Amino acid sequence: MESSLKALQDEQPPLQAENFYRKHEKNSKLSEVKKDIEKLYEAVPQLVNVFKIKEKIGEGTFSSVYLATAQLQGGCEEKMALKHLIPTSHPLRIAAELQCLTIAGGHDNVMGVKYCFRKNDHVVIVMPYLEHESFLDILNSLSFEEVREYMFNLFKALRRIHHFGIVHRDVKPSNFLYNRRLKEYALVDFGLAQGTPDTKIELLRVVQSESQQESCSQYKPHLTLGNTVSVSIMASRQIAPQSASKTSHDKWCCSLSQMQIKQGKEGKVESFSPMLPREGSVHPSVQRSVFGERNFNIHSSTYQENTTVKLIKQSKVTDVASRKLATKKKIISTKAVNNGAARKSANNCPAILTCDCYATDRVCSVCLSRRQQVAPRAGTPGFRAPEVLTKCPAQTTAIDMWSAGIIFLSLLSGRYPFYKASDDLTALAQIMTIRGSRETIQAAKTFGKSILCTKEVPAQDLRILCERLRVTNSSYTKATSNVHINPLYEPALASDTDNKVEFSPQSRSTKIEHLKNNCDEGDNDLEITTREKATDLKGWDRVPDEAYDLLDKLLDLNPATRITANDALLHHFFKDIRQ
Amino acid sequence: VQKSKSRLKTPFVKVEDRSCHYRPFYLQFSSFPVLNYSAPKPYSPFDVDKKIASGQKQTQSKQRNKTNSDKDWRGPIQLPPKDKKKKGYCECCMKKYEDLQTHLESEQHRNFAQSTQYQVVDDIIAKFVYDFVDYRDDAQKMKRTKCSM
């Protein structure tokens, strides 16, 4: 392993190749990172004699991840990932994350845990380190077979966590580590995870969504300020031994909801549940992930992302959404109280008033005065399933399968991030643009949502969509550019990648056909270019229908019928893959 | 109850719970998202701001019922990286804070940090196997002959 890692490093471009901005950015980061490492040693002194912390490899809203080496009893020095959780994390959340790692992790491409250090509020989770690629860097160099293996291994991980009743909530490339050379994979970061109603991770019941309770109580007027304590069995068991802890737990919930009202006034928070899980990053281009592609230690030679994008990504991390630790305790009344004018009417008259705005282009003071529906929405907008975007309270492991579908969509289309939306409804509109507005509206009905969309957009054929988006593959276009050049080609594009030539996307498929035919006919010149290409195409010239069939089933707008991880592994797309 | 009505501006998306018991939420677009096939790879086909494609800027400017601010990722950086991580919410103290470090040093947080609340974490830690070698002892034994990577 060591030698292969070394080889990977040797492939990296020299520093001089980087433009000024990246270099500058990097230098200032380096000194910052040094300080961070010192601070970490200081905060958790037990680390000092055990780890040599080398660098920071990830940074997110709720944690930072460092690469370190440690000497093990067995005699070998090993690389470890140290995840330092933000000290504002509630112990129950920390414990739930640890429990996910200990119970579900360590098998089937799910990251495991080696050890955990704590000093006061500072908790450091030690995990085996997996050197991994940046998704964006390798996206357009993967062979089709690699994509198949990637998806297969992702489903293995998802089957594993779903078996334990874990809804990951933040499945995206940066949380699925991929070592291309070693063909190793690891699903990471249970910081946003929630439990299904029957989850086998006890502590996730504490951090569980209140969706079930919410749906039971949604027709009742909510007046009482949560005084019926219904902390889950697990929580009370864990907490009971300490005197006053139940009270503190109570207090925690109450003031959490108060705090959310405060936020509501400022119009910053959309939902007002004290039980919501914290939110992750708010934009798909932001890597909330802390052990993913925002790392600093892998610089691919194919790195092409422009500096602007890079910088924006970075700054976006500042937009820290409030964290809301879910608990099973009910506080409902306060939730009704939000949003300006709505507040008074809700207080005095909690009954739900009707109006005739439903399914029309109108809104009025009556419907706008109702309380907002509470539903978990932690995660990253571009990866959120339609039921998450529309605030469906009952969310299942199917939301992770949707996210896996979005990853697959990126792999097949060569676009990442695929969806680019700063808010949930823009993301929903983009989904409609791909999957059809009528279809989306229809599916939403099945989970209790009415969607009104003024624009009717047809569903796209997934194969045509992906092939058209993949069209600018430079390796393909380079060799064939002498044959077909898009007359509308923009010279400005050439600076983006050397020699890059764009085809008019409409005629792409016909061009492939044309090339194939020429090849079959034995046209000499073309045969050579085409044959060269055939190796370059890496299987992308013959993507089987099964791929798009599986994609269709993952991007099923109806969560009830969406394919499960278990069934995905049995899908024809994976026939003959070594299990 | 006096009603004040307003009509949404097209194009828009409006989502309502079919129970009609919750506040509807909606978004009025300046232009509805369009698939942009000419955005260069690997950019999103919804990446309207990438002027690279044709130089045209289709900024999705005004959104009345914004659910999230979009200014921070579309525009240039507003905050120096230093400001990062400062604002947030403390789950332990159930408090919003403006500056992380200041909050962590506050009496309330320090009390929590030193409390028994972390027993639930320690219980899990107690089950782990500790098999690290202390680098200090190690260094003495090996007399610094160890090569570091």
XYZ file of C-alpha atoms in Angstrom:
728
model
C 0.000 0.000 0.000
C 2.790 2.346 0.873
C 4.371 2.096 -2.508
C 1.166 2.671 -4.344
C 0.487 5.719 -2.246
C 3.886 6.982 -3.057
C 3.221 6.454 -6.709
C 0.064 8.441 -6.449
C 1.923 11.271 -4.876
C 4.592 11.203 -7.522
C 2.011 11.754 -10.150
C 1.026 15.014 -8.677
C 1.959 18.112 -10.564
C 4.723 20.284 -9.237
C 3.642 23.221 -7.192
C 4.795 25.697 -9.814
C 2.117 24.428 -12.111
C -0.492 25.869 -9.887
C -1.621 29.332 -10.577
C -0.865 32.130 -8.246
C -4.200 32.113 -6.524
C -4.113 28.501 -5.631
C -0.591 28.806 -4.389
C -1.442 31.794 -2.328
C -4.525 30.153 -1.003
C -2.513 27.124 -0.153
C 0.172 28.976 1.719
C -2.223 30.817 3.903
C -4.025 27.565 4.484
C -0.836 25.847 5.479
C -0.074 28.220 8.280
C -3.690 28.122 9.368
C -3.572 24.364 9.354
C -0.439 24.367 11.487
C -2.208 26.455 14.044
C -5.203 24.157 13.919
C -3.014 21.141 14.531
C -1.366 22.803 17.509
C -4.750 23.726 18.897
C -5.946 20.175 18.515
C -2.973 18.798 20.424
C -3.693 21.353 23.079
C -7.371 20.548 23.297
C -6.861 16.802 23.458
C -3.403 16.269 24.975
C -3.723 12.480 24.838
C -3.071 12.797 21.118
C 0.405 14.201 21.591
C 2.250 10.992 22.245
C 0.163 8.786 20.048
C -0.227 10.659 16.797
C 1.906 12.586 14.446
C -0.650 14.816 12.886
C 0.482 15.579 9.371
C -2.142 17.732 7.778
C -5.727 18.732 7.624
C -7.549 16.760 5.006
C -11.066 17.964 5.402
C -13.064 20.704 6.906
C -16.760 20.982 7.339
C -19.329 22.792 9.362
C -19.337 20.299 12.159
C -15.868 18.856 12.136
C -12.358 18.894 10.789
C -10.422 15.858 9.709
C -6.693 15.390 9.987
C -4.300 12.863 8.590
C -2.056 11.377 11.232
C 0.221 8.432 11.752
C 0.304 6.231 14.785
C 2.399 3.316 15.912
C 0.334 0.255 16.692
C 1.107 -2.545 19.114
C 1.497 -4.873 16.184
C 4.548 -2.896 15.245
C 3.502 -1.067 12.141
C 2.950 2.587 11.681
C -0.419 3.328 10.225
C -2.180 6.252 8.700
C -5.274 7.376 10.517
C -7.948 9.952 9.978
C -8.681 12.013 13.061
C -12.080 13.593 13.033
C -12.337 16.432 15.473
C -15.973 17.243 16.137
C -17.017 20.802 16.769
C -17.162 21.170 20.565
C -20.702 22.477 20.356
C -21.923 19.003 19.392
C -24.281 17.496 21.907
C -22.910 14.367 23.581
C -25.920 12.400 22.410
C -25.190 13.285 18.834
C -21.536 12.382 19.242
C -22.486 9.076 20.814
C -24.962 8.346 18.030
C -22.310 8.924 15.390
C -19.916 6.653 17.258
C -22.568 4.023 17.542
C -23.215 4.085 13.798
C -19.508 3.598 13.200
C -19.095 0.809 15.740
C -22.218 -1.142 14.855
C -22.578 -0.661 11.114
C -19.056 0.389 10.232
C -16.014 -1.617 9.351
C -17.794 -3.818 6.822
C -19.172 -3.563 3.332
C -17.555 -0.262 2.481
C -18.838 1.494 5.570
C -16.161 3.369 7.457
C -15.315 1.905 10.806
C -13.810 3.385 13.915
C -10.507 2.591 15.591
C -10.696 4.617 18.730
C -12.055 7.792 20.217
C -10.439 10.385 22.426
C -12.219 12.895 24.563
C -11.229 15.731 26.748
C -14.199 17.691 27.998
C -16.127 18.915 24.989
C -13.420 17.952 22.509
C -13.976 14.610 20.875
C -11.688 13.067 18.289
C -12.789 9.989 16.384
C -9.941 7.882 15.024
C -10.641 6.033 11.790
C -8.515 4.102 9.376
C -7.307 6.374 6.622
C -8.268 5.705 3.052
C -6.416 7.681 0.446
C -9.026 8.758 -2.029
C -9.677 10.577 -5.227
C -11.470 13.823 -5.745
C -14.682 12.981 -7.541
C -14.519 16.035 -9.726
C -10.982 15.279 -10.806
C -11.643 11.753 -11.942
C -15.254 12.071 -13.057
C -14.470 12.320 -16.718
C -11.649 9.829 -16.788
C -13.457 6.871 -15.284
C -14.153 3.942 -17.515
C -17.692 2.738 -17.719
C -16.691 -0.419 -15.883
C -15.257 1.655 -13.052
C -18.549 3.470 -12.799
C -20.337 0.164 -12.542
C -18.020 -0.970 -9.760
C -18.341 2.362 -8.005
C -22.118 2.143 -7.925
C -22.059 -1.492 -6.897
C -19.854 -0.674 -3.941
C -21.958 2.307 -2.984
C -25.038 0.091 -2.852
C -23.174 -2.413 -0.712
C -22.509 0.329 1.811
C -26.082 1.565 1.648
C -27.497 -1.923 2.041
C -25.372 -2.275 5.132
C -26.450 0.944 6.848
C -30.074 0.577 5.805
C -30.069 -2.881 7.299
C -29.298 -1.218 10.624
C -32.013 1.352 10.135
C -29.653 4.227 9.487
C -30.723 6.955 7.113
C -27.448 8.611 6.209
C -29.075 11.797 4.849
C -25.932 13.112 3.231
C -24.941 10.604 0.593
C -22.774 12.382 -1.957
C -19.404 11.765 -3.573
C -17.417 13.523 -0.882
C -18.894 11.185 1.702
C -18.096 8.097 -0.315
C -14.351 7.728 -0.405
C -12.965 6.024 -3.442
C -9.475 4.744 -3.986
C -9.358 4.016 -7.660
C -6.081 2.137 -7.639
C -6.896 -0.121 -4.723
C -10.561 -0.326 -5.628
C -11.440 0.527 -2.077
C -14.503 2.389 -0.973
C -15.794 3.852 2.259
C -19.035 5.551 3.152
C -18.251 8.132 5.806
C -19.791 10.750 8.066
C -22.762 9.802 10.174
C -22.965 13.284 11.561
C -26.372 13.875 9.998
C -27.699 10.339 10.263
C -31.159 9.558 11.523
C -32.757 6.343 12.547
C -35.680 4.605 10.955
C -38.516 3.836 13.387
C -37.059 0.381 13.911
C -33.410 1.370 13.844
C -30.919 -0.962 15.433
C -28.775 1.961 16.476
C -30.274 2.741 19.852
C -28.871 6.219 20.126
C -30.323 7.172 16.775
C -33.734 6.916 18.350
C -32.796 9.887 20.398
C -31.664 11.734 17.353
C -34.582 10.424 15.420
C -36.895 12.481 13.376
C -40.189 13.266 14.938
C -41.932 12.680 11.672
C -44.103 9.884 12.919
C -45.168 11.814 15.959
C -45.674 14.848 13.876
C -47.965 13.123 11.475
C -49.994 11.735 14.358
C -50.435 15.076 15.936
C -50.869 17.233 12.920
C -54.599 17.570 13.219
C -54.617 18.589 16.832
C -54.330 22.132 17.939
C -51.117 22.538 19.793
C -51.335 24.418 22.983
C -49.253 22.831 25.631
C -45.685 23.736 26.030
C -43.956 20.419 26.047
C -44.372 19.209 29.542
C -45.072 15.621 28.777
C -41.650 14.163 28.745
C -41.349 11.336 26.343
C -37.660 11.009 26.011
C -37.021 7.718 24.380
C -36.222 4.693 26.431
C -32.672 4.831 25.363
C -32.211 8.433 26.174
C -33.655 8.087 29.615
C -31.614 5.019 30.270
C -28.495 6.822 29.304
C -29.355 9.928 31.126
C -31.148 8.688 34.182
C -28.078 7.898 36.290
C -27.136 11.518 36.479
C -29.317 13.543 38.703
C -30.872 16.567 37.121
C -29.958 15.361 33.716
C -33.539 14.768 32.769
C -34.295 18.309 33.636
C -31.403 19.490 31.657
C -32.563 17.421 28.771
C -35.932 19.051 29.084
C -34.464 22.434 29.295
C -32.357 21.686 26.331
C -35.387 20.922 24.232
C -37.366 23.890 25.423
C -34.760 26.450 24.851
C -33.922 24.870 21.567
C -37.390 25.576 20.383
C -37.269 29.058 21.772
C -34.131 29.622 19.939
C -35.786 28.550 16.784
C -38.534 31.040 17.240
C -35.923 33.671 17.521
C -34.482 32.542 14.293
C -37.897 32.534 12.779
C -38.248 36.197 13.486
C -35.160 36.817 11.564
C -36.528 34.724 8.806
C -33.490 32.569 8.697
C -34.821 29.206 9.539
C -37.452 27.467 7.574
C -38.617 24.888 9.957
C -39.240 25.188 13.581
C -38.953 21.780 14.969
C -36.870 21.259 18.007
C -36.396 17.761 16.743
C -34.908 18.424 13.427
C -31.465 17.187 12.785
C -28.891 19.767 12.051
C -28.536 20.933 8.558
C -25.523 20.280 6.536
C -24.162 22.345 3.791
C -26.625 24.392 1.908
C -25.176 24.124 -1.496
C -24.078 21.193 -3.572
C -20.813 22.755 -4.495
C -19.935 23.043 -0.868
C -18.368 20.058 0.636
C -19.681 19.791 4.088
C -17.919 16.535 4.122
C -14.924 16.436 6.270
C -13.200 13.409 4.927
C -13.839 13.898 1.316
C -12.846 15.856 -1.681
C -12.177 19.070 0.088
C -8.972 17.547 1.206
C -5.734 19.249 0.481
C -3.539 16.277 -0.019
C -4.518 15.095 -3.431
C -3.942 17.331 -6.374
C -4.784 15.676 -9.555
C -2.932 16.635 -12.642
C -6.240 16.894 -14.398
C -7.432 19.527 -12.008
C -9.181 22.114 -14.073
C -11.612 23.831 -11.877
C -11.138 27.536 -12.072
C -10.062 29.544 -9.130
C -13.238 31.474 -8.778
C -15.264 28.404 -8.213
C -12.725 27.150 -5.773
C -12.827 30.299 -3.751
C -16.540 30.471 -3.711
C -16.684 26.961 -2.437
C -14.454 27.887 0.334
C -16.306 30.928 1.447
C -19.553 29.111 1.368
C -18.487 26.973 4.236
C -19.042 30.007 6.371
C -22.736 29.703 5.925
C -23.304 27.573 8.917
C -26.849 26.541 9.311
C -27.973 26.106 12.815
C -27.728 22.666 14.203
C -30.764 21.164 15.648
C -30.329 17.987 17.514
C -33.405 15.916 17.280
C -34.827 14.396 20.344
C -37.885 12.392 20.908
C -39.309 14.863 23.261
C -42.346 16.717 22.072
C -42.652 20.390 22.047
C -45.253 21.361 19.658
C -47.015 24.458 20.742
C -44.094 26.705 20.244
C -43.710 25.571 16.709
C -46.993 27.075 15.761
C -45.676 30.361 16.883
C -43.652 31.878 14.175
C -43.585 34.245 11.335
C -44.712 37.702 12.182
C -48.421 38.210 11.930
C -48.975 34.516 12.056
C -47.772 34.447 15.587
C -50.711 36.146 17.200
C -53.404 34.384 15.296
C -51.757 31.080 15.947
C -51.605 31.771 19.621
C -55.128 32.971 20.017
C -56.723 30.718 17.534
C -54.799 27.554 16.988
C -57.461 25.976 14.840
C -56.525 25.618 11.236
C -58.432 28.043 9.091
C -59.366 27.199 5.583
C -59.073 29.348 2.530
C -59.533 28.812 -1.172
C -55.937 29.297 -2.197
C -55.167 25.603 -2.280
C -53.764 24.543 -5.640
C -54.163 28.031 -7.054
C -51.700 30.793 -7.839
C -52.851 32.703 -4.793
C -51.787 32.989 -1.205
C -53.616 34.875 1.490
C -53.213 35.903 5.068
C -55.090 32.811 6.136
C -52.936 30.171 4.545
C -49.773 32.124 5.171
C -50.608 32.300 8.842
C -50.489 28.555 9.289
C -47.490 27.038 10.896
C -44.808 25.644 8.706
C -44.637 21.944 8.351
C -41.798 20.313 10.097
C -39.722 17.840 8.221
C -36.099 16.885 8.303
C -34.045 18.388 5.562
C -30.458 18.009 6.631
C -28.151 17.311 3.770
C -27.093 18.983 0.571
C -29.762 20.557 -1.701
C -28.651 18.991 -4.960
C -28.840 15.534 -3.405
C -32.163 15.917 -1.634
C -35.014 13.712 -2.769
C -38.320 15.306 -3.826
C -39.973 14.206 -0.584
C -37.286 16.029 1.363
C -37.570 19.149 -0.784
C -41.334 19.236 -0.327
C -41.087 18.686 3.446
C -42.661 15.315 3.580
C -42.465 14.378 7.253
C -42.139 10.650 6.695
C -38.707 10.115 5.233
C -37.099 6.753 4.833
C -33.890 5.154 3.662
C -35.242 5.844 0.167
C -33.830 9.357 0.413
C -30.318 7.863 0.383
C -31.198 5.876 -2.731
C -32.253 9.066 -4.470
C -28.905 10.620 -3.549
C -27.142 7.557 -4.938
C -29.131 8.137 -8.127
C -27.847 11.692 -8.297
C -24.285 10.389 -8.008
C -25.026 7.894 -10.780
C -26.488 10.702 -12.867
C -23.248 12.637 -12.424
C -21.192 9.618 -13.414
C -23.253 8.945 -16.515
C -23.474 12.555 -17.640
C -20.006 13.689 -16.626
C -21.482 16.615 -14.712
C -20.775 17.453 -11.113
C -22.528 18.825 -9.270
C -25.446 17.872 -11.458
C -28.042 20.005 -9.779
C -27.043 23.437 -8.775
C -29.555 25.031 -6.518
C -29.266 27.321 -3.571
C -32.678 26.476 -2.230
C -35.066 23.580 -2.092
C -37.612 24.793 -4.616
C -35.005 25.622 -7.211
C -33.700 22.122 -6.706
C -37.229 20.798 -7.149
C -37.685 22.793 -10.340
C -34.432 21.379 -11.668
C -35.601 17.871 -10.857
C -38.826 18.559 -12.772
C -36.741 19.692 -15.723
C -35.142 16.254 -15.796
C -37.915 13.979 -14.587
C -40.917 15.915 -15.856
C -43.236 18.297 -14.069
C -46.337 16.171 -14.540
C -44.538 13.107 -13.212
C -43.181 14.987 -10.223
C -46.573 16.424 -9.358
C -48.163 13.014 -9.704
C -45.632 11.341 -7.431
C -45.858 14.076 -4.824
C -49.558 13.355 -4.442
C -48.682 9.895 -3.205
C -46.796 11.387 -0.288
C -49.361 14.021 0.477
C -48.011 17.035 -1.339
C -49.607 19.300 -3.875
C -47.173 20.888 -6.262
C -48.293 23.678 -8.524
C -45.876 24.524 -11.260
C -46.635 27.143 -13.883
C -44.167 25.708 -16.298
C -44.859 22.340 -17.829
C -41.648 20.552 -18.626
C -41.402 17.113 -20.177
C -39.457 14.236 -18.704
C -36.115 13.648 -20.367
C -35.013 10.369 -21.787
C -32.176 9.537 -19.439
C -29.929 8.002 -22.072
C -30.255 10.906 -24.449
C -29.822 13.356 -21.603
C -26.652 11.736 -20.310
C -25.138 11.195 -23.735
C -25.741 14.771 -24.716
C -24.210 16.050 -21.519
C -21.239 13.745 -21.821
C -20.603 14.889 -25.377
C -17.763 17.295 -24.698
C -15.497 14.491 -23.617
C -12.217 15.970 -24.713
C -10.490 12.693 -25.423
C -13.220 11.794 -27.810
C -13.511 15.134 -29.467
C -9.821 15.618 -29.825
C -9.300 12.680 -32.081
C -12.347 13.245 -34.146
C -12.229 17.001 -34.347
C -10.938 16.870 -37.872
C -14.121 15.235 -38.919
C -16.815 17.139 -37.124
C -16.486 20.580 -35.780
C -19.383 22.410 -34.427
C -19.650 25.618 -36.410
C -21.011 27.293 -33.311
C -17.983 26.343 -31.340
C -16.843 29.107 -29.074
C -13.139 29.802 -29.284
C -13.178 30.984 -25.689
C -13.695 27.433 -24.673
C -10.285 26.438 -25.854
C -8.689 27.963 -22.814
C -10.665 25.690 -20.611
C -8.961 22.549 -21.696
C -6.356 22.354 -24.337
C -7.672 21.323 -27.651
C -11.171 21.008 -26.432
C -13.732 21.047 -29.126
C -17.405 21.123 -28.635
C -19.899 19.358 -30.743
C -23.337 20.534 -31.235
C -24.996 18.237 -28.807
C -28.017 17.501 -30.914
C -26.138 15.537 -33.438
C -23.926 13.703 -31.058
C -25.496 10.291 -31.253
C -25.621 10.392 -34.981
C -21.964 11.214 -35.046
C -21.121 8.218 -32.981
C -23.190 6.167 -35.332
C -21.464 7.746 -38.264
C -18.098 6.865 -36.851
C -19.108 3.350 -36.098
C -20.451 2.854 -39.563
C -17.327 4.180 -41.114
C -15.380 1.807 -39.012
C -17.482 -1.109 -40.082
C -17.082 -0.136 -43.664
C -13.355 -0.255 -43.175
C -12.605 3.297 -44.129
C -8.904 3.328 -43.525
C -8.190 6.722 -42.052
C -11.231 6.749 -39.950
C -10.737 3.245 -38.795
C -7.501 4.187 -37.156
C -8.888 7.185 -35.344
C -11.905 5.242 -34.348
C -9.905 2.362 -33.041
C -7.747 4.701 -31.010
C -10.926 6.144 -29.781
C -12.422 2.814 -28.899
C -9.826 2.420 -26.176
C -10.327 5.997 -25.142
C -14.053 5.627 -25.000
C -13.615 3.237 -22.110
C -16.889 1.558 -22.673
C -18.834 4.788 -22.930
C -19.779 4.030 -26.516
C -21.857 1.080 -25.412
C -23.583 1.942 -22.179
C -26.191 -0.768 -21.717
C -29.872 -0.002 -21.278
C -29.642 -1.538 -17.810
C -27.632 1.459 -16.663
C -30.413 3.863 -17.529
C -33.032 1.491 -16.216
C -31.303 1.432 -12.844
C -30.885 5.199 -12.925
C -34.601 5.518 -13.608
C -35.391 3.336 -10.606
C -33.086 5.298 -8.330
C -34.553 8.588 -9.462
C -38.051 7.248 -8.915
C -40.034 10.275 -7.838
C -42.148 8.085 -5.601
C -40.168 7.052 -2.512
C -42.476 4.090 -1.906
C -41.527 2.428 -5.172
C -37.959 3.673 -5.419
C -35.470 0.828 -5.630
C -33.811 -0.300 -2.389
C -30.092 -0.885 -1.965
C -30.699 -4.579 -1.735
C -32.642 -4.685 -4.983
C -30.180 -2.403 -6.714
C -27.433 -4.931 -6.039
C -29.583 -7.563 -7.699
C -30.305 -5.366 -10.699
C -29.294 -6.653 -14.135
C -26.853 -3.810 -14.433
C -24.603 -5.703 -12.003
C -25.005 -9.156 -13.440
C -21.646 -10.954 -13.573
C -19.953 -8.503 -11.203
C -17.851 -10.238 -8.561
C -19.671 -9.896 -5.288
C -60.860 37.483 9.606
C -59.897 39.913 6.948
C -58.106 38.352 4.085
C -55.382 39.878 2.087
C -54.695 37.971 -1.046
C -51.902 38.060 -3.463
C -51.318 36.409 -6.764
C -48.015 34.723 -7.421
C -45.952 35.920 -10.277
C -45.312 33.422 -13.059
C -43.228 31.327 -13.295
C -43.465 29.839 -9.851
C -43.549 26.598 -7.935
C -45.892 26.277 -5.005
C -45.906 23.361 -2.615
C -48.676 22.617 -0.161
C -49.447 19.779 2.142
C -52.641 18.156 0.970
C -54.041 18.365 4.462
C -54.072 22.164 4.041
C -52.890 22.403 7.590
C -49.569 24.007 6.895
C -48.239 27.126 5.386
C -47.746 26.793 1.642
C -44.269 27.564 0.385
C -43.424 28.824 -3.031
C -40.732 30.286 -5.196
C -41.202 32.825 -7.957
C -38.523 32.538 -10.585
C -37.197 35.257 -12.800
C -36.758 32.402 -15.203
C -37.572 28.755 -14.712
C -34.508 26.494 -14.689
C -33.482 25.357 -18.145
C -31.218 22.496 -19.103
C -28.124 24.032 -20.549
C -26.356 21.462 -22.679
C -23.651 23.872 -23.704
C -22.276 24.394 -20.217
C -18.825 22.879 -20.526
C -18.052 19.709 -18.683
C -18.040 19.065 -15.795
C -20.261 22.008 -14.968
C -23.862 21.539 -14.016
C -26.358 21.834 -16.859
C -28.144 24.257 -14.556
C -25.097 26.363 -14.090
C -26.561 29.429 -15.745
C -23.920 31.662 -14.324
C -21.117 30.002 -16.186
C -20.647 32.650 -18.827
C -18.006 30.418 -20.309
C -20.527 28.805 -22.566
C -21.520 31.757 -24.650
C -20.751 34.860 -22.726
C -24.369 35.488 -21.958
C -25.203 36.055 -18.384
C -28.528 34.734 -17.363
C -28.467 35.642 -13.787
C -31.412 34.380 -11.936
C -31.796 37.648 -10.226
C -34.841 38.415 -8.261
C -36.603 35.855 -6.197
C -39.224 37.211 -3.927
C -39.809 34.330 -1.650
C -36.291 33.185 -1.310
C -35.949 30.286 0.971
C -32.237 30.618 1.162
C -29.960 33.359 0.241
C -28.150 32.673 -2.949
C -25.867 35.620 -2.896
C -23.096 33.901 -1.087
C -22.321 31.380 -3.737
C -23.114 33.288 -6.847
C -21.253 36.402 -6.093
C -17.619 36.870 -5.276
C -16.442 36.001 -1.833
C -17.710 38.349 0.755
C -16.080 36.968 3.816
C -12.440 36.355 4.349
C -11.848 32.734 5.299
C -11.105 33.881 8.820
C -14.765 34.475 9.554
C -15.394 30.883 8.867
C -16.779 28.728 11.669
C -17.409 31.625 13.937
C -21.162 31.923 13.982
C -23.266 29.009 14.897
C -25.464 27.204 17.321
C -24.356 25.318 20.390
C -26.367 22.191 20.985
C -24.978 21.825 24.465
C -25.936 25.283 25.669
C -28.877 25.638 23.287
C -27.536 28.965 22.292
C -26.721 30.808 19.162
C -23.293 32.313 19.210
C -21.563 34.939 17.162
C -18.071 33.756 17.820
C -17.264 30.116 18.400
C -14.157 30.638 20.473
C -15.800 33.152 22.753
C -18.710 30.832 23.279
C -16.503 27.856 24.057
C -14.803 29.932 26.733
C -18.068 31.079 28.276
C -18.907 29.861 31.734
C -22.028 28.097 30.615
C -20.238 26.107 27.973
C -17.270 25.310 30.139
C -19.615 23.976 32.774
C -21.277 21.749 30.256
C -17.940 20.642 28.853
C -16.855 19.463 32.283
C -20.158 17.891 33.197
C -21.174 14.254 33.304
C -23.234 14.724 30.155
C -20.486 13.026 28.194
C -20.898 9.751 30.030
C -22.822 8.436 27.049
C -19.736 9.046 24.914
C -17.352 7.618 27.490
C -19.417 4.451 27.727
C -18.752 3.818 24.060
C -15.101 4.766 24.319
C -14.682 2.259 27.138
C -15.446 -0.541 24.711
C -12.694 0.325 22.266
C -9.398 -1.483 22.286
C -6.472 0.812 22.835
C -3.465 -0.502 20.979
C -1.436 2.554 20.194
C 2.197 2.739 21.108
C 3.321 5.871 22.843
C 5.676 7.649 20.476
C 7.763 8.886 23.391
C 8.573 5.413 24.685
C 8.972 4.262 21.181
C 11.421 6.990 20.364
C 13.520 6.145 23.355
C 13.608 2.488 22.472
C 14.398 2.993 18.854
C 16.736 5.892 19.486
C 15.260 7.915 16.694
C 16.294 5.505 14.012
C 12.731 5.260 12.879
C 12.157 6.879 9.568
C 9.161 9.103 9.455
C 7.189 9.453 6.330
